[in-house]
Amino acid sequence: MDLRLVIDFLFLIAPWTSVFLALLLLRFKFALLLRSVAISCIAAGLLAGWMRYVEPFWIAVEEHKIETGFEARIAVVADFHLGMFKDQDFLANVVERLNGLEDIDFIAIPGDFTYYPHQPLEQLFAPLAGLNRPAYAVLGNHD
C-alpha cells in the first residue's frame, strides 16, 4: 500500500473521528474532565485538518526593503516541499504568481524543494521552466 495514501487517509479521517468522539462525549452529561477531553479532541481534529489541508497550500507574499551593495528587486520563494502532499500543480501556481510580479530582476530559491517525492523530479519541477526571469537556487535540509 502506498504510504502517501495511508497518511492522506489518516489526516482525512482524524479530524472527523475527533469531532465525532467529542460530540459523543458532549452529548452525555459527564464530568467537567470529560467535557475538557471532548473540547481537546475537537481542537486537535481542527488543528490536524488545518495542518494538512490549509496551511501547506498557503502562499504568503511579503515585501521587505533591505540595503545591499547594489539595487535590485529580488523575489525569494522557499519551502516548496513537493512530493507527498504537494505536486507540480502547486508549483505551477507559484510560478504563475511569480510571473505576475512586476519589476523583479531575478528569483532566489533557498531550498527545501522536496518532501518524499513520489514521481520523477523532472516531472515534479517542470513548471519551473515557465519562469520568465532568471532563477538561482540552493538545496535545503529536506533535499
Coordinates of C-alpha atoms in Angstrom, one line a residue:
M1 CA 0.0 0.0 0.0
D2 CA 1.3 3.5 -0.8
L3 CA 2.4 5.4 2.2
R4 CA 1.0 8.6 0.8
L5 CA -2.5 7.1 0.6
V6 CA -2.2 5.8 4.2
I7 CA -1.1 9.2 5.5
D8 CA -3.8 11.0 3.5
F9 CA -6.4 8.7 4.9
L10 CA -5.3 9.2 8.4
F11 CA -5.3 13.0 8.0
L12 CA -8.7 12.9 6.3
I13 CA -10.3 10.7 9.0
A14 CA -8.6 12.1 12.1
P15 CA -10.4 15.4 12.3
W16 CA -13.8 13.8 11.8
T17 CA -13.1 11.0 14.2
S18 CA -12.1 13.5 16.8
V19 CA -15.2 15.6 16.2
F20 CA -17.4 12.6 16.4
L21 CA -15.8 11.4 19.6
A22 CA -16.0 14.9 21.1
L23 CA -19.7 15.4 20.2
L24 CA -20.5 11.9 21.6
L25 CA -18.8 12.9 24.9
L26 CA -20.5 16.2 25.0
R27 CA -24.0 14.6 24.4
F28 CA -23.9 12.9 27.7
K29 CA -23.7 14.8 31.0
F30 CA -20.2 13.7 32.1
A31 CA -17.9 15.4 34.5
L32 CA -16.0 18.6 33.6
L33 CA -12.9 16.5 32.9
L34 CA -14.7 14.5 30.1
R35 CA -16.0 17.8 28.6
S36 CA -12.5 19.1 28.6
V37 CA -11.3 16.0 26.8
A38 CA -14.1 16.4 24.3
I39 CA -13.1 20.0 23.6
S40 CA -9.5 19.0 23.3
C41 CA -10.5 16.3 20.7
I42 CA -12.3 18.9 18.7
A43 CA -9.3 21.3 18.9
A44 CA -6.9 18.5 17.9
G45 CA -9.1 17.5 15.0
L46 CA -9.4 21.0 13.7
L47 CA -5.7 21.6 14.1
A48 CA -4.9 18.4 12.2
G49 CA -7.2 19.4 9.4
W50 CA -5.6 22.9 9.2
M51 CA -2.1 21.4 9.2
R52 CA -2.9 19.0 6.3
Y53 CA -5.3 20.8 4.1
V54 CA -5.0 24.6 4.6
E55 CA -1.5 25.7 5.7
P56 CA 0.6 23.7 3.3
F57 CA -1.1 25.3 0.3
W58 CA -0.9 28.9 1.7
I59 CA 1.3 31.2 -0.4
A60 CA 2.3 34.2 1.7
V61 CA 3.6 37.3 0.0
E62 CA 5.6 39.8 1.9
E63 CA 7.6 42.8 0.8
H64 CA 10.8 44.0 2.5
K65 CA 13.4 46.6 1.7
I66 CA 17.0 45.8 2.6
E67 CA 20.2 47.7 2.0
T68 CA 22.7 45.9 -0.2
G69 CA 25.7 47.0 -2.3
F70 CA 23.5 47.1 -5.4
E71 CA 20.0 48.0 -6.4
A72 CA 17.7 45.1 -7.4
R73 CA 14.3 43.7 -6.8
I74 CA 14.5 40.0 -5.8
A75 CA 11.7 37.6 -5.3
V76 CA 12.5 34.9 -2.8
V77 CA 10.5 31.7 -2.7
A78 CA 11.3 28.8 -0.5
D79 CA 10.0 25.6 1.1
F80 CA 8.0 24.1 -1.7
H81 CA 8.2 20.6 -0.1
L82 CA 6.9 19.0 -3.3
G83 CA 6.2 15.3 -3.1
M84 CA 4.0 13.6 -0.6
F85 CA 1.4 16.3 -0.2
K86 CA 2.0 18.8 -2.9
D87 CA 2.6 18.2 -6.6
Q88 CA 3.5 20.2 -9.8
D89 CA 0.1 21.9 -9.7
F90 CA 1.1 23.7 -6.6
L91 CA 4.5 24.7 -8.2
A92 CA 2.7 25.8 -11.3
N93 CA 0.6 28.1 -9.1
V94 CA 3.7 29.6 -7.5
V95 CA 5.3 30.1 -11.0
E96 CA 2.2 31.9 -12.2
R97 CA 2.3 34.2 -9.1
L98 CA 6.0 34.9 -9.7
N99 CA 5.5 35.7 -13.3
G100 CA 2.7 38.1 -12.4
L101 CA 5.0 40.2 -10.2
E102 CA 6.3 43.3 -11.8
D103 CA 9.8 44.9 -11.7
I104 CA 11.5 41.7 -10.4
D105 CA 15.1 41.4 -11.5
F106 CA 15.6 37.7 -10.5
I107 CA 14.3 35.0 -8.3
A108 CA 16.1 33.3 -5.4
I109 CA 15.0 29.8 -4.3
P110 CA 16.8 28.9 -1.0
G111 CA 15.9 25.2 -0.8
D112 CA 13.5 22.7 0.6
F113 CA 12.3 21.6 -2.8
T114 CA 11.1 18.1 -1.9
Y115 CA 9.4 16.0 0.8
Y116 CA 9.3 12.3 0.0
P117 CA 8.7 12.8 -3.8
H118 CA 6.6 10.1 -5.4
Q119 CA 7.3 10.9 -9.0
P120 CA 10.3 11.7 -11.1
L121 CA 11.9 15.1 -10.2
E122 CA 12.0 16.2 -13.8
Q123 CA 8.2 15.9 -13.9
L124 CA 7.7 17.4 -10.5
F125 CA 9.8 20.5 -11.2
A126 CA 8.7 21.0 -14.9
P127 CA 6.7 24.2 -14.0
L128 CA 9.9 26.0 -13.1
A129 CA 10.8 26.1 -16.8
G130 CA 7.9 28.6 -17.2
L131 CA 9.6 31.3 -15.1
N132 CA 10.1 34.4 -17.1
R133 CA 13.1 35.7 -15.1
P134 CA 16.5 34.3 -14.1
A135 CA 16.3 32.0 -11.0
Y136 CA 19.1 31.0 -8.7
A137 CA 18.7 28.1 -6.2
V138 CA 20.5 26.2 -3.5
L139 CA 19.4 22.9 -1.8
G140 CA 17.9 22.9 1.7
N141 CA 17.9 20.5 4.6
H142 CA 14.9 18.5 3.1
D143 CA 16.6 18.0 -0.3

